[in-house]
Amino acid sequence: MTSVLLQGARLEASAGSGSLWRKALLAWVVMAVAMSLNGIFRVKVLVPQWGEIRAGVASAASGIALIQLIARQTMQGDIPLSSRQRLGIAFLWLVLTIAFEFTFGHYVDARPWPELIANYNVLQGHLW
């Protein structure tokens, strides 16, 4: 009886795992759209009024708030996530974000690779 319950729990956990990764992917897509809109707002509204540095800081702050809100809303569930699951989701989001930034930046926005790489230099004040 106990082994049957344990096997059932393993099946539920593996089925829930797929659902977890689908939720994580959906959350990232929503974040990507929200952050793209955040970037458009920064360039079109904030930069002309506040300048590049202040607009960048304000955009970073609103971006952090948006990401937190989206992550909390989409990743809530009945079962708390383990540290390992949280780390895996964070790594997935990091890889997807960097891939999106470089792919979109180079092939859609026609930015050269050195410029895209320079955008990740926090020592020079870049906040991405």
PDB file of C-alpha atoms in Angstrom, residues 6-122:
ATOM      1  CA  LEU A   6       4.798   6.535  -3.235  1.00  0.00           C
ATOM      2  CA  GLN A   7       4.609   5.546  -6.906  1.00  0.00           C
ATOM      3  CA  GLY A   8       1.467   7.675  -7.279  1.00  0.00           C
ATOM      4  CA  ALA A   9       3.237  10.607  -5.665  1.00  0.00           C
ATOM      5  CA  ARG A  10       6.178  10.198  -8.068  1.00  0.00           C
ATOM      6  CA  LEU A  11       3.803  10.192 -11.037  1.00  0.00           C
ATOM      7  CA  GLU A  12       2.069  13.301  -9.758  1.00  0.00           C
ATOM      8  CA  ALA A  13       5.415  14.993  -9.147  1.00  0.00           C
ATOM      9  CA  SER A  14       6.657  14.233 -12.652  1.00  0.00           C
ATOM     10  CA  ALA A  15       3.368  15.357 -14.197  1.00  0.00           C
ATOM     11  CA  GLY A  16       3.474  18.514 -12.085  1.00  0.00           C
ATOM     12  CA  SER A  17       7.048  19.101 -13.184  1.00  0.00           C
ATOM     13  CA  GLY A  18       5.974  19.426 -16.819  1.00  0.00           C
ATOM     14  CA  SER A  19       3.283  21.831 -15.736  1.00  0.00           C
ATOM     15  CA  LEU A  20       5.861  23.767 -13.740  1.00  0.00           C
ATOM     16  CA  TRP A  21       8.119  24.220 -16.775  1.00  0.00           C
ATOM     17  CA  ARG A  22       5.162  25.227 -18.961  1.00  0.00           C
ATOM     18  CA  LYS A  23       4.216  27.815 -16.354  1.00  0.00           C
ATOM     19  CA  ALA A  24       7.817  29.039 -16.213  1.00  0.00           C
ATOM     20  CA  LEU A  25       7.967  29.357 -20.006  1.00  0.00           C
ATOM     21  CA  LEU A  26       4.618  31.168 -20.121  1.00  0.00           C
ATOM     22  CA  ALA A  27       5.795  33.509 -17.364  1.00  0.00           C
ATOM     23  CA  TRP A  28       8.938  34.298 -19.349  1.00  0.00           C
ATOM     24  CA  VAL A  29       6.927  35.090 -22.504  1.00  0.00           C
ATOM     25  CA  VAL A  30       4.715  37.474 -20.517  1.00  0.00           C
ATOM     26  CA  MET A  31       7.850  39.017 -18.969  1.00  0.00           C
ATOM     27  CA  ALA A  32       9.468  39.437 -22.399  1.00  0.00           C
ATOM     28  CA  VAL A  33       6.413  41.320 -23.689  1.00  0.00           C
ATOM     29  CA  ALA A  34       6.162  43.436 -20.533  1.00  0.00           C
ATOM     30  CA  MET A  35       9.867  44.286 -20.577  1.00  0.00           C
ATOM     31  CA  SER A  36       9.734  45.155 -24.286  1.00  0.00           C
ATOM     32  CA  LEU A  37       6.891  47.568 -23.550  1.00  0.00           C
ATOM     33  CA  ASN A  38       8.867  48.890 -20.581  1.00  0.00           C
ATOM     34  CA  GLY A  39      11.814  49.541 -22.913  1.00  0.00           C
ATOM     35  CA  ILE A  40       9.634  51.303 -25.478  1.00  0.00           C
ATOM     36  CA  PHE A  41       8.197  53.498 -22.713  1.00  0.00           C
ATOM     37  CA  ARG A  42      11.731  54.302 -21.523  1.00  0.00           C
ATOM     38  CA  VAL A  43      12.917  55.349 -24.998  1.00  0.00           C
ATOM     39  CA  LYS A  44       9.778  57.221 -26.105  1.00  0.00           C
ATOM     40  CA  VAL A  45       8.684  58.890 -22.848  1.00  0.00           C
ATOM     41  CA  LEU A  46      11.305  58.805 -20.106  1.00  0.00           C
ATOM     42  CA  VAL A  47      14.536  59.528 -22.008  1.00  0.00           C
ATOM     43  CA  PRO A  48      13.254  62.748 -23.635  1.00  0.00           C
ATOM     44  CA  GLN A  49      11.989  64.015 -20.264  1.00  0.00           C
ATOM     45  CA  TRP A  50      14.630  62.727 -17.830  1.00  0.00           C
ATOM     46  CA  GLY A  51      17.717  61.885 -19.860  1.00  0.00           C
ATOM     47  CA  GLU A  52      19.374  58.517 -20.458  1.00  0.00           C
ATOM     48  CA  ILE A  53      20.707  57.835 -16.943  1.00  0.00           C
ATOM     49  CA  ARG A  54      17.592  58.695 -14.929  1.00  0.00           C
ATOM     50  CA  ALA A  55      15.364  56.993 -17.485  1.00  0.00           C
ATOM     51  CA  GLY A  56      17.548  53.874 -17.303  1.00  0.00           C
ATOM     52  CA  VAL A  57      17.319  53.726 -13.524  1.00  0.00           C
ATOM     53  CA  ALA A  58      13.548  54.296 -13.535  1.00  0.00           C
ATOM     54  CA  SER A  59      13.107  51.681 -16.253  1.00  0.00           C
ATOM     55  CA  ALA A  60      15.232  49.183 -14.337  1.00  0.00           C
ATOM     56  CA  ALA A  61      13.164  49.763 -11.191  1.00  0.00           C
ATOM     57  CA  SER A  62       9.847  49.391 -13.002  1.00  0.00           C
ATOM     58  CA  GLY A  63      11.232  46.333 -14.807  1.00  0.00           C
ATOM     59  CA  ILE A  64      12.161  44.668 -11.534  1.00  0.00           C
ATOM     60  CA  ALA A  65       8.676  45.370 -10.189  1.00  0.00           C
ATOM     61  CA  LEU A  66       7.051  43.969 -13.347  1.00  0.00           C
ATOM     62  CA  ILE A  67       9.163  40.813 -13.250  1.00  0.00           C
ATOM     63  CA  GLN A  68       8.360  40.241  -9.577  1.00  0.00           C
ATOM     64  CA  LEU A  69       4.644  40.763 -10.173  1.00  0.00           C
ATOM     65  CA  ILE A  70       4.527  38.453 -13.194  1.00  0.00           C
ATOM     66  CA  ALA A  71       6.655  35.772 -11.524  1.00  0.00           C
ATOM     67  CA  ARG A  72       4.540  35.772  -8.378  1.00  0.00           C
ATOM     68  CA  GLN A  73       1.251  35.658 -10.276  1.00  0.00           C
ATOM     69  CA  THR A  74       2.228  32.944 -12.747  1.00  0.00           C
ATOM     70  CA  MET A  75       4.374  30.716 -10.551  1.00  0.00           C
ATOM     71  CA  GLN A  76       2.015  30.484  -7.580  1.00  0.00           C
ATOM     72  CA  GLY A  77       0.767  27.017  -6.925  1.00  0.00           C
ATOM     73  CA  ASP A  78      -0.452  24.620  -4.309  1.00  0.00           C
ATOM     74  CA  ILE A  79       3.005  23.141  -3.732  1.00  0.00           C
ATOM     75  CA  PRO A  80       5.912  25.433  -2.776  1.00  0.00           C
ATOM     76  CA  LEU A  81       8.885  25.300  -5.126  1.00  0.00           C
ATOM     77  CA  SER A  82      12.128  23.814  -3.889  1.00  0.00           C
ATOM     78  CA  SER A  83      15.368  25.784  -4.023  1.00  0.00           C
ATOM     79  CA  ARG A  84      16.518  23.553  -6.874  1.00  0.00           C
ATOM     80  CA  GLN A  85      13.344  24.256  -8.870  1.00  0.00           C
ATOM     81  CA  ARG A  86      13.671  28.001  -8.268  1.00  0.00           C
ATOM     82  CA  LEU A  87      17.300  27.925  -9.392  1.00  0.00           C
ATOM     83  CA  GLY A  88      16.356  25.936 -12.498  1.00  0.00           C
ATOM     84  CA  ILE A  89      13.611  28.407 -13.403  1.00  0.00           C
ATOM     85  CA  ALA A  90      15.933  31.364 -12.821  1.00  0.00           C
ATOM     86  CA  PHE A  91      18.564  29.759 -15.058  1.00  0.00           C
ATOM     87  CA  LEU A  92      15.960  29.065 -17.761  1.00  0.00           C
ATOM     88  CA  TRP A  93      14.782  32.684 -17.646  1.00  0.00           C
ATOM     89  CA  LEU A  94      18.368  33.948 -17.776  1.00  0.00           C
ATOM     90  CA  VAL A  95      19.254  31.842 -20.831  1.00  0.00           C
ATOM     91  CA  LEU A  96      16.024  32.743 -22.644  1.00  0.00           C
ATOM     92  CA  THR A  97      16.495  36.441 -21.896  1.00  0.00           C
ATOM     93  CA  ILE A  98      20.093  36.588 -23.096  1.00  0.00           C
ATOM     94  CA  ALA A  99      19.197  34.613 -26.229  1.00  0.00           C
ATOM     95  CA  PHE A 100      16.281  36.969 -26.900  1.00  0.00           C
ATOM     96  CA  GLU A 101      18.366  40.113 -26.299  1.00  0.00           C
ATOM     97  CA  PHE A 102      21.134  39.037 -28.640  1.00  0.00           C
ATOM     98  CA  THR A 103      18.876  37.542 -31.323  1.00  0.00           C
ATOM     99  CA  PHE A 104      16.441  40.460 -31.409  1.00  0.00           C
ATOM    100  CA  GLY A 105      19.164  43.065 -30.990  1.00  0.00           C
ATOM    101  CA  HIS A 106      21.312  41.764 -33.811  1.00  0.00           C
ATOM    102  CA  TYR A 107      18.865  40.365 -36.353  1.00  0.00           C
ATOM    103  CA  VAL A 108      15.854  42.654 -35.850  1.00  0.00           C
ATOM    104  CA  ASP A 109      17.337  45.891 -34.451  1.00  0.00           C
ATOM    105  CA  ALA A 110      20.539  45.518 -36.574  1.00  0.00           C
ATOM    106  CA  ARG A 111      22.884  46.211 -33.654  1.00  0.00           C
ATOM    107  CA  PRO A 112      26.502  45.028 -33.941  1.00  0.00           C
ATOM    108  CA  TRP A 113      27.647  42.254 -31.601  1.00  0.00           C
ATOM    109  CA  PRO A 114      30.171  44.471 -29.700  1.00  0.00           C
ATOM    110  CA  GLU A 115      27.410  46.962 -28.869  1.00  0.00           C
ATOM    111  CA  LEU A 116      25.141  44.191 -27.595  1.00  0.00           C
ATOM    112  CA  ILE A 117      27.933  42.762 -25.444  1.00  0.00           C
ATOM    113  CA  ALA A 118      28.718  46.246 -24.081  1.00  0.00           C
ATOM    114  CA  ASN A 119      25.109  46.520 -22.877  1.00  0.00           C
ATOM    115  CA  TYR A 120      25.937  43.880 -20.255  1.00  0.00           C
ATOM    116  CA  ASN A 121      28.906  45.792 -18.796  1.00  0.00           C
ATOM    117  CA  VAL A 122      27.614  46.744 -15.349  1.00  0.00           C
TER     118      VAL A 122
END
